[in-house]
CSV table of C-alpha atoms in Angstrom, one decimal:
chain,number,residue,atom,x,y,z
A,1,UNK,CA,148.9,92.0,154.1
A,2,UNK,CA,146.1,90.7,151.6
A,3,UNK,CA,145.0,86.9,151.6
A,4,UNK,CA,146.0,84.6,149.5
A,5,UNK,CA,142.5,84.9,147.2
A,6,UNK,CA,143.0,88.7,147.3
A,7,UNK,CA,146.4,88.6,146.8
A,8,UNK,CA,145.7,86.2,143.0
A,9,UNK,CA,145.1,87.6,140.0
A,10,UNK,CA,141.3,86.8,139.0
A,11,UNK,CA,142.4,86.9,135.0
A,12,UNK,CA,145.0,84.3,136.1
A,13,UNK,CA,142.3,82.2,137.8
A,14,UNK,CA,139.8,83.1,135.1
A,15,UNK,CA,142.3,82.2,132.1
A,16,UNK,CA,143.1,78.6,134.1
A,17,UNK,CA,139.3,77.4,134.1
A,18,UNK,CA,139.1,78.2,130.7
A,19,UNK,CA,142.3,76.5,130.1
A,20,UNK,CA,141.1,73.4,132.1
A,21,UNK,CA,137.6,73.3,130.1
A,22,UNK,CA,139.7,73.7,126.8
A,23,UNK,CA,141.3,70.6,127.2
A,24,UNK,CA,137.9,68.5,129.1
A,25,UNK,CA,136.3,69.3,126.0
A,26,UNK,CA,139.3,68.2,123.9
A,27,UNK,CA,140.0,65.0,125.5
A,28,UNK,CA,136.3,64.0,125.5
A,29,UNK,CA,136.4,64.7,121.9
A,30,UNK,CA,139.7,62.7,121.3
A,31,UNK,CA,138.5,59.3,124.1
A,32,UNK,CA,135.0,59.4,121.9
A,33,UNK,CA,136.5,59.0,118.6
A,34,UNK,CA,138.7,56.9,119.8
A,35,UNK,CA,135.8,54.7,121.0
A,36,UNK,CA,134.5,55.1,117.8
A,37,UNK,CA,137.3,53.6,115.6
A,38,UNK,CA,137.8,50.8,118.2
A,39,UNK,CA,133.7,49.4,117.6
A,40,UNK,CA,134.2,50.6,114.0
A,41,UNK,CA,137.7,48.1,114.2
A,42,UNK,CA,135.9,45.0,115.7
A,43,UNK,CA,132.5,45.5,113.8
A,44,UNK,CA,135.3,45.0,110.6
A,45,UNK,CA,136.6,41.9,111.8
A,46,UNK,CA,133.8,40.4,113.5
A,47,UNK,CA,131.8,37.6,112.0
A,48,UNK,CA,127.8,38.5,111.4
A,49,UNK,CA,125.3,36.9,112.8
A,50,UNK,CA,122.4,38.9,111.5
A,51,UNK,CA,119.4,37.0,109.6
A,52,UNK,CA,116.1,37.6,107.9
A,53,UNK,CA,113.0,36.6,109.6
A,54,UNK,CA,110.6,34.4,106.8
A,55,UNK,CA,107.3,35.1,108.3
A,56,UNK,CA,105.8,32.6,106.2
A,57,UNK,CA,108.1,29.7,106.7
A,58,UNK,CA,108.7,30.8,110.0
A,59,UNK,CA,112.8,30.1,109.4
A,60,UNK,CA,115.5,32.0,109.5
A,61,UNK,CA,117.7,33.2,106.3
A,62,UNK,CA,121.0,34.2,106.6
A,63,UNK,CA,122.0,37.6,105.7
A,64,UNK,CA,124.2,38.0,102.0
A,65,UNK,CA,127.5,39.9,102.2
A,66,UNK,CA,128.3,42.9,100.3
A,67,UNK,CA,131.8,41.0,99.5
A,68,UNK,CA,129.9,38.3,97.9
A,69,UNK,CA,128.6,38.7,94.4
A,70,UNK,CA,125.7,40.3,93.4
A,71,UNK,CA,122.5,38.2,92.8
A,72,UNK,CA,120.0,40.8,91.8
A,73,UNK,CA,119.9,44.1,89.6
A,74,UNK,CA,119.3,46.4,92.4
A,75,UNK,CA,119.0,46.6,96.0
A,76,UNK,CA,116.4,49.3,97.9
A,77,UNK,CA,117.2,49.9,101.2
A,78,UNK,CA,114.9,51.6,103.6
A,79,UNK,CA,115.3,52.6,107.2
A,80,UNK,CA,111.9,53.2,109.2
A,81,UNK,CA,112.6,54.5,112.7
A,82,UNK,CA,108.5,54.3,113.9
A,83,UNK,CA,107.2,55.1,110.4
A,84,UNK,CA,104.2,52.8,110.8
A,85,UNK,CA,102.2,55.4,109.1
A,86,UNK,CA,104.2,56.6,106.0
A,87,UNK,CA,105.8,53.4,105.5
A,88,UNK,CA,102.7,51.9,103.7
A,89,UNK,CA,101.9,54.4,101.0
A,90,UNK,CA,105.6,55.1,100.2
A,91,UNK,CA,106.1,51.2,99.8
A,92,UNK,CA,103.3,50.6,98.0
A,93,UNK,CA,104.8,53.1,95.2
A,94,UNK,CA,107.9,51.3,95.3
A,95,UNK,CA,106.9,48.0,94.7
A,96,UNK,CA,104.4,48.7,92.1
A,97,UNK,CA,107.2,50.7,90.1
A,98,UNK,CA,109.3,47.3,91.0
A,99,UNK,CA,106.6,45.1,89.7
A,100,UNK,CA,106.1,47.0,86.5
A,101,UNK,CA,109.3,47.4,85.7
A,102,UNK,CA,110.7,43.6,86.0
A,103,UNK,CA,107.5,42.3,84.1
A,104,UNK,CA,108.3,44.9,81.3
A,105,UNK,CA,112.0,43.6,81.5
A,106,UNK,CA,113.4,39.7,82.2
A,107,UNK,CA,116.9,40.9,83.4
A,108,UNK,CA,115.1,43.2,85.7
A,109,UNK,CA,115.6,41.8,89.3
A,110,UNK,CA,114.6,43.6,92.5
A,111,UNK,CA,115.0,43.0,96.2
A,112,UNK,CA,113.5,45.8,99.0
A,113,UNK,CA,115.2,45.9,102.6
A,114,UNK,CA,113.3,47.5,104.8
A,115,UNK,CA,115.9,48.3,107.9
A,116,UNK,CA,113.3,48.6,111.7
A,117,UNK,CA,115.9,50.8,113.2
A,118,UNK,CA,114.5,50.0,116.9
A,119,UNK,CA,111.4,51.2,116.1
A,120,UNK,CA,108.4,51.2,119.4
A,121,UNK,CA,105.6,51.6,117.2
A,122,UNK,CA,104.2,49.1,114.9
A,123,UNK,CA,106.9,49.4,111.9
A,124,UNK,CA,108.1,45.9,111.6
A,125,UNK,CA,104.6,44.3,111.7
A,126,UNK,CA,103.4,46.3,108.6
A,127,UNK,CA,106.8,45.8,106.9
A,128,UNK,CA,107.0,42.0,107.8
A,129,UNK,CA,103.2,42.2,106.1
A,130,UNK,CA,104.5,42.9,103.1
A,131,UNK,CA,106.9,40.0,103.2
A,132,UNK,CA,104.5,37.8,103.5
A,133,UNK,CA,102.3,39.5,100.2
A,134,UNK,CA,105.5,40.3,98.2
A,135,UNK,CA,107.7,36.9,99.5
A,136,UNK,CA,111.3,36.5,101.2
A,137,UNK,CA,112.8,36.8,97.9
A,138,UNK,CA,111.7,40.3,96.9
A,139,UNK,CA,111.0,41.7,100.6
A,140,UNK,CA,113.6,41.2,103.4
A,141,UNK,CA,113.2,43.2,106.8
A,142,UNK,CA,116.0,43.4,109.2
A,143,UNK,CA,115.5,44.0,113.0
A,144,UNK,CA,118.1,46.6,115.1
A,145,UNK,CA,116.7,45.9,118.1
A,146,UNK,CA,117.6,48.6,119.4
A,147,UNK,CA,117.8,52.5,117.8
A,148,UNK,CA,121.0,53.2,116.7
A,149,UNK,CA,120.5,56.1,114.0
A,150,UNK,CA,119.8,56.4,109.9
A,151,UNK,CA,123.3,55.9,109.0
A,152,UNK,CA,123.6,52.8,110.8
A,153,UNK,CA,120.4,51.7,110.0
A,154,UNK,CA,121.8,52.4,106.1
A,155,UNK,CA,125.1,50.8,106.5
A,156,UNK,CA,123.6,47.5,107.7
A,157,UNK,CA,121.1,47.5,105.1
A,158,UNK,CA,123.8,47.9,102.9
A,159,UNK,CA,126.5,45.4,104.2
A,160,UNK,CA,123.3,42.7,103.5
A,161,UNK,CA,122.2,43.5,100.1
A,162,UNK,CA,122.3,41.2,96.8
A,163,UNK,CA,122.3,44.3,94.3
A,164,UNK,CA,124.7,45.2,91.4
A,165,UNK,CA,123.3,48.5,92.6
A,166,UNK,CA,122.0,49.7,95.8
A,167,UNK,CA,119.5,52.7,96.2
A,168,UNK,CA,119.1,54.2,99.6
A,169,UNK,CA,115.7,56.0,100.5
A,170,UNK,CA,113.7,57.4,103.3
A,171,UNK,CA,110.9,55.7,104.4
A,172,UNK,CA,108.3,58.7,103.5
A,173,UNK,CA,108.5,58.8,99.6
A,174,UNK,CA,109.7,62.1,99.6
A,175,UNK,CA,111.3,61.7,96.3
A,176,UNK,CA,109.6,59.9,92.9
A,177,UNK,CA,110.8,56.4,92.9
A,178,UNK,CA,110.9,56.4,89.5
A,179,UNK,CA,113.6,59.0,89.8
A,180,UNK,CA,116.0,56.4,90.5
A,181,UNK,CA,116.0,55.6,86.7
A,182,UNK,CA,118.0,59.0,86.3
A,183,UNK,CA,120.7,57.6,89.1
A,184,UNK,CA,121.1,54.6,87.4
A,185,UNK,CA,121.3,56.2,83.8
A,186,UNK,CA,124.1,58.3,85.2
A,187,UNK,CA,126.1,55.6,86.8
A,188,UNK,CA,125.5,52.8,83.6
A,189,UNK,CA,126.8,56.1,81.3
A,190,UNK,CA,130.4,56.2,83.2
A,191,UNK,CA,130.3,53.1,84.1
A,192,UNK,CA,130.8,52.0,79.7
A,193,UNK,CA,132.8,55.2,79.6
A,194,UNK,CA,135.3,52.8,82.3
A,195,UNK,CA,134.9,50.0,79.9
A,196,UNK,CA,135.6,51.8,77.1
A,197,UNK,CA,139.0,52.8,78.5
A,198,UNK,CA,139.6,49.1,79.6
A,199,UNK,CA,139.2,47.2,76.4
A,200,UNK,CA,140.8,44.5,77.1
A,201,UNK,CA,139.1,43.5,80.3
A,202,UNK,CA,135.8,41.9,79.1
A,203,UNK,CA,135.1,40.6,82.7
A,204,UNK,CA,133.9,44.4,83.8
A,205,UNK,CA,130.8,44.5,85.0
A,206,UNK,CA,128.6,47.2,86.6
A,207,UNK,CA,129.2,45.7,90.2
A,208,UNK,CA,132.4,46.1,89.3
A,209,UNK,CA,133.3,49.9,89.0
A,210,UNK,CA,133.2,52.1,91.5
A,211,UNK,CA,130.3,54.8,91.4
A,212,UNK,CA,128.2,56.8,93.5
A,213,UNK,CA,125.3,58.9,92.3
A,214,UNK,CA,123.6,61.4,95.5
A,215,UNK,CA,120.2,62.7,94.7
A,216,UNK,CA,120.0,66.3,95.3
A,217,UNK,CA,117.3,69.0,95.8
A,218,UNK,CA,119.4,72.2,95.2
A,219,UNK,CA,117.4,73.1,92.2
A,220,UNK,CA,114.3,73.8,94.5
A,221,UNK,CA,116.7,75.9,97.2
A,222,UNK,CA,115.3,79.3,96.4
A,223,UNK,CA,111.6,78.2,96.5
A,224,UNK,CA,112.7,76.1,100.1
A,225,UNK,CA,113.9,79.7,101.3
A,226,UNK,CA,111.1,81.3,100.2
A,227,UNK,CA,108.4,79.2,102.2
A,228,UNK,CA,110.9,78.6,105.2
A,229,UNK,CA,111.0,80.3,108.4
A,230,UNK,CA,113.9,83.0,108.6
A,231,UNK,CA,115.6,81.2,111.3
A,232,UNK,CA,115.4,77.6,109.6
A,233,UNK,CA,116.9,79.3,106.5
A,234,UNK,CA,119.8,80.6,109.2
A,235,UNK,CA,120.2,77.8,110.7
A,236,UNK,CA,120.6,75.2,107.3
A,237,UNK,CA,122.8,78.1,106.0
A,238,UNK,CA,125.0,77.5,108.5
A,239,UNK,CA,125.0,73.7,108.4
A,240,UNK,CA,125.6,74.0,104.4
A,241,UNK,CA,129.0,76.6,105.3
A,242,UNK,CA,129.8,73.8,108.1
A,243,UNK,CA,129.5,70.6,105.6
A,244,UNK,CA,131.3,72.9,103.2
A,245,UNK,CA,134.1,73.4,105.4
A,246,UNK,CA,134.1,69.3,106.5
A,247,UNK,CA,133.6,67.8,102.9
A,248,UNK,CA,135.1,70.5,100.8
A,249,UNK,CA,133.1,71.6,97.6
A,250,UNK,CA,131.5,69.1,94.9
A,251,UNK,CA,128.0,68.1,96.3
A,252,UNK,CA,125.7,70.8,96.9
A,253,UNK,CA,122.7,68.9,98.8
A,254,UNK,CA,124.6,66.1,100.9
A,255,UNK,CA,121.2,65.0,103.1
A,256,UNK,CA,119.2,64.3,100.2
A,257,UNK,CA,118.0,60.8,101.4
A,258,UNK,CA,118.3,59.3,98.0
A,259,UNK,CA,121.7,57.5,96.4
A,260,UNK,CA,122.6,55.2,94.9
A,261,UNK,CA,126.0,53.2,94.5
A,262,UNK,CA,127.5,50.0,92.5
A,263,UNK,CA,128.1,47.5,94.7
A,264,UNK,CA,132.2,48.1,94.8
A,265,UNK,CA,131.8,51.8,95.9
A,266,UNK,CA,129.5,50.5,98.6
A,267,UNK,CA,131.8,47.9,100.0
A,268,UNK,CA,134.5,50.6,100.1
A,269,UNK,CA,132.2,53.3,101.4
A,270,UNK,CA,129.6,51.1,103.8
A,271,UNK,CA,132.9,49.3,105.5
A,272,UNK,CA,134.3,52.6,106.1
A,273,UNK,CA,131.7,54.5,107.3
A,274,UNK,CA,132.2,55.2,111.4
A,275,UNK,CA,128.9,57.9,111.9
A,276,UNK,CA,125.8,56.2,112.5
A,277,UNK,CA,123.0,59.3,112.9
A,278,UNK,CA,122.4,62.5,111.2
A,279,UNK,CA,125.7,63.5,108.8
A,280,UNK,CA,126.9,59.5,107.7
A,281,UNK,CA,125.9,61.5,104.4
A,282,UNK,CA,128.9,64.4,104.4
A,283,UNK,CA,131.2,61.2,105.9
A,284,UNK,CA,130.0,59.4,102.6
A,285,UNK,CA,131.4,62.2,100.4
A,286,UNK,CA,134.6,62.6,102.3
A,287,UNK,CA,134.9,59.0,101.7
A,288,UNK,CA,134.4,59.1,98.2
A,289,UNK,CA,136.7,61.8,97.9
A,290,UNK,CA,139.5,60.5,99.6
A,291,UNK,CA,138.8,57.0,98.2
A,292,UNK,CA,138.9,58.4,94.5
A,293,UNK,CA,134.7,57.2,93.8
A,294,UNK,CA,133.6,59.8,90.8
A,295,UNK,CA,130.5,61.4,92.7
A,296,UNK,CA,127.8,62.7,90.2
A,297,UNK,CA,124.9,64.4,91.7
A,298,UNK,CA,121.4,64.3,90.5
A,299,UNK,CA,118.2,66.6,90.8
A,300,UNK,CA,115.9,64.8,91.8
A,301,UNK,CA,112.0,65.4,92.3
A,302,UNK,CA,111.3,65.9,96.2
A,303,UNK,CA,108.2,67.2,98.2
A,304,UNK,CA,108.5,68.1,101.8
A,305,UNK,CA,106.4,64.9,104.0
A,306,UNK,CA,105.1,65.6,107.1
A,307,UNK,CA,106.5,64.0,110.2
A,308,UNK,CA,110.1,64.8,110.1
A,309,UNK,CA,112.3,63.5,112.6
A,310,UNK,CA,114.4,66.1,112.5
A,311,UNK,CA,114.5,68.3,115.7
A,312,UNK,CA,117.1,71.3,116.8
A,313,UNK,CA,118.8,68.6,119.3
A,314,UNK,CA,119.7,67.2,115.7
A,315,UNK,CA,121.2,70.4,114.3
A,316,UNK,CA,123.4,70.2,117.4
A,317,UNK,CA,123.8,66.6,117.2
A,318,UNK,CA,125.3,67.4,113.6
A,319,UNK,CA,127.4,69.9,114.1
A,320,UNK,CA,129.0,67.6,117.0
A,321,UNK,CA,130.1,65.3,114.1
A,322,UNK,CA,130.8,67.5,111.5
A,323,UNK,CA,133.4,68.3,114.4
A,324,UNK,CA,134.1,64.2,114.6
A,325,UNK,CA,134.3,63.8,110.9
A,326,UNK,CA,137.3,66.6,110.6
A,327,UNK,CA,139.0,65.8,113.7
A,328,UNK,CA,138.6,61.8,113.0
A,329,UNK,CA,140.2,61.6,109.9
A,330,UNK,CA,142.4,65.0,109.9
A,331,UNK,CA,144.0,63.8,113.0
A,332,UNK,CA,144.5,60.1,111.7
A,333,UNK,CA,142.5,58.6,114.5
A,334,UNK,CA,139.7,57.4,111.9
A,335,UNK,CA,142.0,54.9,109.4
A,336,UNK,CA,140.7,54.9,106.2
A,337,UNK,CA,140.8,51.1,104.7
A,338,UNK,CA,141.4,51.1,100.8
């Protein structure tokens, strides 16, 4: 007579660990976005006690809403995760467009956030610099303190801005900051097609209608795959059949660091948004989708910066919430607040 171990059937055993690490992996999965949409419940609800350091009056400003109404034009909002280094020169092209532009034109008005996502290195001394060159009122920097991610980073700056529109960008100057002139001629175009369809409601403003405009880079994909390495062409093939897959079809370049929104689409979108690293931008055009925001994308003019964060941890890292955006929202557990 066999023993017990001889006598059981090694598929049997076999099939039960895999059954056992089937359902580990799905009730971490399920526990961490629950976890997710409990913070993303209480950050709703809870009251903000975030503020603007004025290094030249050495006082404290309190922080705008995004649910109160817009004071400027347009709202620029950087986060620099230890871009001490790139931060300068890419500014310094921003603000001189800025400059140019609101001396040109009165009704022109301009502020810059410039998000310190936690940083170690020197980032918030050289951007806190330039609000003591450039002043409070055109120059804001909010401190993290600790790292969180780029789309948290993004959503704060956002939830804080004073623009009638607000332009995200990376902190390198990969793409032409003067390209923002062709977001903002694509969202001011449907925007008076809206009013044109709502005669009657003269109090319509830009802030007003909802609009989001993505920068995109899929015009320069075949020279990218030309000058790429095989397996990094593999590898974002992959993402892009993943993001497709997530988001559905409409936007071909979703991490294209540069969009812009009116300040309604952002309070939907920025209020919403639960992913705070790598892919907030595929949960961005989920979000618009299932929000109803018209999406028009936008080439753009982009050069590749040395000094990319981005790392094959963060391939992984995005694939794990490509997997949190469908299972979030598919399975209800993500609410979606209209």
């Amino acid at each position: 007579m066999g023993t017990p171990w001889t006598l059981f059937d090694p598929y049997l055993l076999l099939f039960s660990l895999v059954l056992v690490a089937v359902f580990g992996v799905a009730a971490f999965f399920l526990e961490h976005m629950r976890r997710i949409g409990c913070k993303h419940s209480l950050e709703r609800t809870a009251s903000s006690d975030d503020f603007f350091e004025d290094p030249n009056s050495l006082k404290k400003v309190p922080c705008p809403s995004i649910f109160d109404q817009a004071e400027k034009y347009i709202s620029l909002i950087i986060p620099a995760f230890n871009e001490e280094h790139r931060l300068p020169g890419a500014f310094a092209e921003t603000i001189n467009y800025l400059q140019k532009r609101s001396a040109s034109d009165k009704s022109f008005s301009y502020e810059v956030l410039i998000v310190d996502d936690g940083s170690s290195d020197r980032t918030s001394n050289v951007a806190f610099d330039f609000v003591r060159k450039y002043k409070i009122e055109n120059v804001r920097v909010l401190i993290l303190g600790r790292n969180h991610g780029k789309g948290e980073a993004i959503r704060k700056g956002m939830l804080h801005s004073r623009g009638e529109l607000l332009l995200m960008l990376d902190a390198d100057g990969a793409t032409k900051i003067t390209d923002l002139e062709k977001l903002e001629c694509q969202i001011c175009t449907l925007a008076e097609k809206v009013k044109e369809l709502n005669p009657d409601d003269q109090s319509l403003k830009l802030s007003d209608i909802e609009v989001a405009a993505f920068g995109s880079r899929a015009h320069l994909e075949k020279q990218a795959l030309a000058t790429r390495k095989w397996y990094r062409n593999l590898l974002m093939k992959g993402f892009h059949l993943v993001v497709l897959l997530t988001a559905g079809p409409g936007i071909r370049d979703t991490q294209c660091g540069f969009k812009m929104f009116t300040r309604t689409a952002a309070r939907r979108l920025f209020t919403n948004m639960r992913l705070k690293r790598w892919c907030f931008d595929v949960e961005l055009v989920y979000l618009c989708k299932h929000l109803s925001i018209p999406m028009i994308e936008v080439s753009v003019n982009w050069s590749e910066i040395p000094g990319s964060k981005v790392r094959l941890t963060s391939i992984i890292h995005m694939l794990f919430e490509l997997i949190l955006i469908r299972l979030g929202y598919g399975l209800g557990i993500w609410k979606i607040h209209t």
